Amino acid sequence: MRRRQFLLAAAAAPKTVMVVAADARWLECCAGLVARQLAAGLRGLLVRVGDDRLEGWNMPPEQAAWRNRLEAEAAAKVLGLAEVVSFGYPASELRNVPHTTLRDRLLTLIRRHRPAVLVIPNPHTEHDRNLDSYYAGAAAEDAWHAARFANYLPALALEPYVTPEVYYYAPPVDPRRREPEAAAAFVPQPVQVDISPWFAQKLAAARELKTVNRARAERLRERLAAAGQRLPLLATVDDAAAARLAEENLRGLAALGAEGSNYALAEEFRYAGVEYGIPAKYLR
Amino acid sequence: MCKWLLWMAVAAAATGQPLPLGELPRGKVVLIAQPHHDDHTTDYGMGGFIARLIENGYRGVYIRASNDEKDGRNGYAQNDIINLREARAGLRHLGVDEVVSLNWRNDFMNPIPLNELREQLIFLIRKYKPDVVLGHNPWEHYQKNPDHRNVGRALVEAYWMAGDRNVHPEHFALGVTPHAARHFYGKGRLDWGLGQQSNVAIALNETQQRKKELAIAAHRNVYHNPGAKKAYLAALAGEGKALPELAAVDDNTASDLILHWWMNWISRDIGRRAGVKYAEDYYHLDRWDDLPGLRNYLQRNAR
């Protein structure tokens, strides 16, 4: 019965891609995939869970949060996303948000927008020291699962819904990220996605994150200085140098993502498609 | 170098190749943050590496996050006091003189406000300015002890956040400054599920191994077990076996001997995987682990 519901829902899925982000790092990890999906005709929705208030330099956290919200919206526009929802939880404190609160907010959005594709932080990745991604990812994964069951939030009067495709993203810090899972079904598998044609768009979107880029450049300059090192690019940290550093970062990540493939530039994910919910032997 | 180590470790895990041996990181201060009094030296830790760092000029600081009230046979308060005293004694064998006790309630660390513990660790990192941070690997599989999991989580966050001046700027009025430690070494248990997948081994010499054995034996409140000799010999006799070396010593000496054997076996077992006599294994994060996209660029251009 559940399998039949799944197939019906998949067939009827409207074409929306919904991205869940703990923080500004989402753009590094999955903006190429999102641009690719939008180019294929999907409508895009970005959900910012944290407020990026720590991603500023010489400014109060409230100001950083506000700037980063506006700049995230500008970046989303460059990519072609139609809507940005910002939950506004303080960055680095997502652990304090009750899991079910976050899950139910995401579940509500899933049922409202009925996305064909979900792109969420991977809560199962290892060695990513920023644990906001873990908490946002765990809630998003739970929301994906729970949105299909009528007994969750019946008061919403929104139809249960199964998103047929889910991409889990993470920065490439887990050495086991390319290892396939033990089972062919019911666990997401590693996949590399060619983003070469969309890389310029990803780069243009990243340039909109001026406050994030500047904070990262300043922080890096400070870290190098503490070790008695310097980076010629950051001799003077301005928006141009920060944007150049962001570009180097994105190029480095895309090259890492493409390792072992025939792609020039790629992003890597764990992917749960139709084969995730239905073992291949039934998919004839 | 570190990327090389990482891929070596992946290949080692996949092919059964030896663990790569890590070089001793350069620096002056090592901060070890663990939940319990004895976590500096057990089956999953770290005494040999600490001893090696201290022998090479490091100063060590040990953070005991819990109060260890459950560990031992004396009531809660007395266990706390005895275990702290024995932590100091054990750490002295390794060359560490400073122990900071945060006194969170032992084995009740799931419901604690973890951001508060994280802030304490951020402050201590800023105060002591370690080059190397040692602690529990929070990504270890099947870790059942909530103290280990949660202190590990708070510590890896504190490790990167302590260097960010936007994090707890109120600390700076107390005279500390942002500080980014360059290395984190995480440890996992060997005996639970998959434990952790290590990416580096640290070789130990005979002296460091000996210090490790002495450090664990200092924790008499939890490890000293004079009844162990009779129990082991009886069990062996039931299988038609004998252990003359254990039978020849008194009960107290036998208890210590068993601890020495335990530590010796673990170091030899990991040493075998690394091609040396004694070693400990870790998951090592270096200072650019959080910037995988910039690692090559920084290696080429940072001077």
Short mmCIF file of C-alpha atoms in Angstrom, two decimals, chain A residues 3-252:
data_model
loop_
_atom_site.label_atom_id
_atom_site.label_comp_id
_atom_site.label_asym_id
_atom_site.label_seq_id
_atom_site.Cartn_x
_atom_site.Cartn_y
_atom_site.Cartn_z
CA ARG A 3 4.68 1.49 -2.16
CA ARG A 4 1.64 2.26 -4.30
CA GLN A 5 1.17 5.61 -2.58
CA PHE A 6 4.83 6.31 -3.25
CA LEU A 7 4.48 5.62 -6.98
CA LEU A 8 1.33 7.70 -7.27
CA ALA A 9 2.93 10.58 -5.42
CA ALA A 10 6.07 10.37 -7.53
CA ALA A 11 4.09 10.41 -10.73
CA ALA A 12 2.07 13.41 -9.61
CA ALA A 13 4.96 15.35 -8.14
CA PRO A 14 5.06 18.99 -9.17
CA LYS A 15 8.40 20.21 -10.36
CA THR A 16 9.92 21.99 -7.41
CA VAL A 17 13.41 21.55 -5.98
CA MET A 18 13.58 22.42 -2.28
CA VAL A 19 16.98 23.09 -0.73
CA VAL A 20 17.45 22.99 3.02
CA ALA A 21 20.50 24.88 4.32
CA ALA A 22 21.96 25.07 7.79
CA ASP A 23 24.21 27.94 6.75
CA ALA A 24 25.83 29.64 3.77
CA ARG A 25 27.91 26.56 2.97
CA TRP A 26 24.98 25.12 1.03
CA LEU A 27 26.09 27.13 -1.98
CA GLU A 28 29.53 25.52 -1.97
CA CYS A 29 28.08 22.04 -1.75
CA CYS A 30 25.05 22.00 -4.05
CA ALA A 31 24.49 25.22 -6.03
CA GLY A 32 25.65 23.53 -9.22
CA LEU A 33 23.09 20.76 -8.82
CA VAL A 34 20.39 23.31 -8.06
CA ALA A 35 21.27 25.40 -11.13
CA ARG A 36 21.15 22.23 -13.18
CA GLN A 37 17.71 21.33 -11.82
CA LEU A 38 16.38 24.83 -12.45
CA ALA A 39 17.73 24.74 -16.00
CA ALA A 40 15.69 21.57 -16.47
CA GLY A 41 12.55 23.53 -15.63
CA LEU A 42 12.09 22.98 -11.90
CA ARG A 43 10.99 25.75 -9.57
CA GLY A 44 13.43 26.44 -6.74
CA LEU A 45 12.85 27.02 -3.02
CA LEU A 46 15.67 27.67 -0.54
CA VAL A 47 15.07 27.21 3.19
CA ARG A 48 17.72 28.86 5.36
CA VAL A 49 17.54 27.36 8.83
CA GLY A 50 20.40 29.26 10.51
CA ASP A 51 20.91 33.00 10.20
CA ASP A 52 24.69 33.12 9.46
CA ARG A 53 25.14 35.73 12.20
CA LEU A 54 28.73 34.65 12.80
CA GLU A 55 29.66 35.20 9.15
CA GLY A 56 30.53 38.87 9.42
CA TRP A 57 33.66 40.86 10.15
CA ASN A 58 33.75 43.83 12.50
CA MET A 59 30.01 44.02 12.72
CA PRO A 60 27.41 42.98 15.27
CA PRO A 61 25.79 39.58 14.74
CA GLU A 62 22.41 41.16 14.04
CA GLN A 63 23.90 43.18 11.20
CA ALA A 64 25.71 40.14 9.82
CA ALA A 65 22.50 38.12 9.95
CA TRP A 66 20.54 40.80 8.10
CA ARG A 67 23.18 41.34 5.43
CA ASN A 68 23.60 37.63 4.92
CA ARG A 69 19.87 37.20 4.52
CA LEU A 70 19.73 39.85 1.79
CA GLU A 71 22.82 38.49 0.08
CA ALA A 72 21.51 34.90 0.25
CA GLU A 73 18.37 36.15 -1.49
CA ALA A 74 20.50 37.87 -4.13
CA ALA A 75 22.54 34.69 -4.66
CA ALA A 76 19.35 32.65 -4.93
CA LYS A 77 18.10 35.06 -7.58
CA VAL A 78 21.28 34.62 -9.60
CA LEU A 79 20.76 30.88 -9.51
CA GLY A 80 17.12 31.31 -10.46
CA LEU A 81 15.51 30.15 -7.23
CA ALA A 82 11.97 31.50 -6.97
CA GLU A 83 11.68 31.77 -3.19
CA VAL A 84 13.82 31.96 -0.06
CA VAL A 85 12.43 31.15 3.38
CA SER A 86 14.65 32.16 6.33
CA PHE A 87 13.82 30.53 9.66
CA GLY A 88 16.31 32.81 11.44
CA TYR A 89 17.67 30.48 14.11
CA PRO A 90 20.98 31.71 15.56
CA ALA A 91 23.97 30.21 13.78
CA SER A 92 25.95 27.59 15.71
CA GLU A 93 23.03 27.07 18.11
CA LEU A 94 20.76 24.77 16.09
CA ARG A 95 21.35 22.13 18.73
CA ASN A 96 19.10 24.20 20.99
CA VAL A 97 16.17 24.08 18.57
CA PRO A 98 13.91 21.14 19.42
CA HIS A 99 14.29 18.57 16.68
CA THR A 100 10.52 18.17 16.29
CA THR A 101 10.00 21.93 15.98
CA LEU A 102 12.43 22.13 13.12
CA ARG A 103 11.16 18.93 11.57
CA ASP A 104 7.56 20.11 11.64
CA ARG A 105 8.40 23.46 10.06
CA LEU A 106 10.20 21.67 7.25
CA LEU A 107 7.44 19.07 6.99
CA THR A 108 4.90 21.85 6.54
CA LEU A 109 6.93 23.33 3.69
CA ILE A 110 7.30 19.92 2.08
CA ARG A 111 3.57 19.34 2.15
CA ARG A 112 2.86 22.87 0.89
CA HIS A 113 5.35 22.86 -1.97
CA ARG A 114 5.35 19.13 -2.72
CA PRO A 115 8.90 19.18 -4.10
CA ALA A 116 10.02 16.67 -6.71
CA VAL A 117 13.55 16.97 -5.37
CA LEU A 118 14.86 17.64 -1.88
CA VAL A 119 18.46 18.72 -1.34
CA ILE A 120 19.42 18.47 2.33
CA PRO A 121 22.52 18.49 4.54
CA ASN A 122 23.76 14.96 5.15
CA PRO A 123 23.45 14.24 8.88
CA HIS A 124 25.32 10.97 8.41
CA THR A 125 28.55 12.49 7.14
CA GLU A 126 31.57 12.30 9.42
CA HIS A 127 34.29 14.74 10.38
CA ASP A 128 32.36 17.91 9.53
CA ARG A 129 33.06 19.90 12.65
CA ASN A 130 30.22 22.36 12.04
CA LEU A 131 27.38 20.44 13.68
CA ASP A 132 24.62 22.87 12.61
CA SER A 133 24.57 20.89 9.38
CA TYR A 134 24.00 17.74 11.40
CA TYR A 135 20.99 19.15 13.27
CA ALA A 136 19.43 20.76 10.17
CA GLY A 137 20.07 17.61 8.15
CA ALA A 138 18.61 15.29 10.76
CA ALA A 139 15.45 17.41 10.94
CA ALA A 140 15.17 17.63 7.15
CA GLU A 141 15.59 13.89 6.73
CA ASP A 142 12.98 13.26 9.39
CA ALA A 143 10.63 15.77 7.74
CA TRP A 144 11.01 14.01 4.39
CA HIS A 145 10.14 10.73 6.07
CA ALA A 146 7.29 12.03 8.23
CA ALA A 147 5.60 14.17 5.55
CA ARG A 148 4.26 10.99 3.96
CA PHE A 149 2.28 9.89 7.02
CA ALA A 150 -1.16 11.34 7.66
CA ASN A 151 -0.74 11.03 11.42
CA TYR A 152 1.93 13.72 11.48
CA LEU A 153 0.44 17.22 11.85
CA PRO A 154 -3.09 16.30 10.73
CA ALA A 155 -4.28 19.74 11.87
CA LEU A 156 -2.46 21.30 8.93
CA ALA A 157 -5.04 19.77 6.60
CA LEU A 158 -2.29 19.32 4.01
CA GLU A 159 -2.11 16.09 2.06
CA PRO A 160 0.69 13.71 3.03
CA TYR A 161 3.45 13.73 0.47
CA VAL A 162 6.50 11.71 -0.52
CA THR A 163 9.38 13.51 -2.21
CA PRO A 164 10.67 10.97 -4.72
CA GLU A 165 14.26 12.21 -5.00
CA VAL A 166 16.60 13.34 -2.23
CA TYR A 167 20.18 14.52 -2.52
CA TYR A 168 22.23 14.61 0.70
CA TYR A 169 25.10 17.07 0.55
CA ALA A 170 28.14 17.69 2.75
CA PRO A 171 31.55 19.30 2.44
CA PRO A 172 34.02 16.66 1.21
CA VAL A 173 35.68 15.96 4.55
CA ASP A 174 34.51 12.39 5.10
CA PRO A 175 37.09 9.99 3.64
CA ARG A 176 34.38 7.33 3.34
CA ARG A 177 31.96 9.51 1.40
CA ARG A 178 32.55 7.61 -1.85
CA GLU A 179 31.99 4.18 -0.33
CA PRO A 180 28.70 2.64 -1.43
CA GLU A 181 26.34 1.58 1.32
CA ALA A 182 25.88 -2.10 2.04
CA ALA A 183 22.39 -2.43 0.61
CA ALA A 184 21.15 -1.47 -2.85
CA ALA A 185 17.82 -0.19 -1.54
CA PHE A 186 16.70 1.95 1.39
CA VAL A 187 20.07 3.67 1.80
CA PRO A 188 21.27 6.59 -0.31
CA GLN A 189 24.23 5.88 -2.58
CA PRO A 190 27.15 8.08 -3.62
CA VAL A 191 26.75 9.99 -6.85
CA GLN A 192 28.74 12.65 -8.71
CA VAL A 193 26.88 15.31 -10.65
CA ASP A 194 28.47 17.18 -13.56
CA ILE A 195 28.20 20.91 -12.91
CA SER A 196 30.61 22.11 -15.60
CA PRO A 197 27.97 24.00 -17.62
CA TRP A 198 26.59 25.62 -14.45
CA PHE A 199 29.81 26.44 -12.68
CA ALA A 200 29.89 30.06 -13.91
CA GLN A 201 26.40 30.55 -12.50
CA LYS A 202 27.44 29.03 -9.18
CA LEU A 203 30.40 31.37 -9.12
CA ALA A 204 28.24 34.39 -9.89
CA ALA A 205 25.89 33.43 -7.07
CA ALA A 206 28.81 33.03 -4.65
CA ARG A 207 30.00 36.54 -5.49
CA GLU A 208 26.73 37.88 -4.10
CA LEU A 209 27.68 36.55 -0.63
CA LYS A 210 29.92 39.53 0.00
CA THR A 211 29.66 39.52 3.78
CA VAL A 212 30.33 35.78 4.08
CA ASN A 213 33.21 35.97 1.61
CA ARG A 214 34.76 38.92 3.40
CA ALA A 215 34.47 37.29 6.83
CA ARG A 216 36.04 34.09 5.56
CA ALA A 217 38.90 35.95 3.92
CA GLU A 218 39.60 37.98 7.06
CA ARG A 219 39.41 34.88 9.24
CA LEU A 220 41.79 33.01 6.95
CA ARG A 221 44.23 35.92 6.93
CA GLU A 222 44.13 35.92 10.74
CA ARG A 223 44.68 32.16 10.95
CA LEU A 224 47.66 32.38 8.60
CA ALA A 225 49.12 35.33 10.49
CA ALA A 226 48.88 33.38 13.76
CA ALA A 227 51.07 30.73 12.14
CA GLY A 228 53.49 33.33 10.77
CA GLN A 229 52.19 32.88 7.24
CA ARG A 230 50.58 35.11 4.67
CA LEU A 231 48.71 34.76 1.42
CA PRO A 232 49.62 37.31 -1.28
CA LEU A 233 45.98 37.41 -2.40
CA LEU A 234 44.98 38.63 1.05
CA ALA A 235 47.66 41.30 1.46
CA THR A 236 44.73 43.69 1.30
CA VAL A 237 41.37 42.15 2.08
CA ASP A 238 38.66 43.82 0.06
CA ASP A 239 35.57 42.56 -1.72
CA ALA A 240 37.57 41.71 -4.82
CA ALA A 241 40.14 39.65 -2.91
CA ALA A 242 37.40 37.93 -0.92
CA ALA A 243 35.53 37.07 -4.12
CA ARG A 244 38.72 35.71 -5.68
CA LEU A 245 39.31 33.53 -2.64
CA ALA A 246 35.72 32.28 -2.83
CA GLU A 247 36.34 31.39 -6.47
CA GLU A 248 39.49 29.45 -5.61
CA ASN A 249 37.49 27.59 -2.96
CA LEU A 250 34.69 26.71 -5.38
CA ARG A 251 37.16 25.60 -8.05
CA GLY A 252 38.97 23.43 -5.51
#
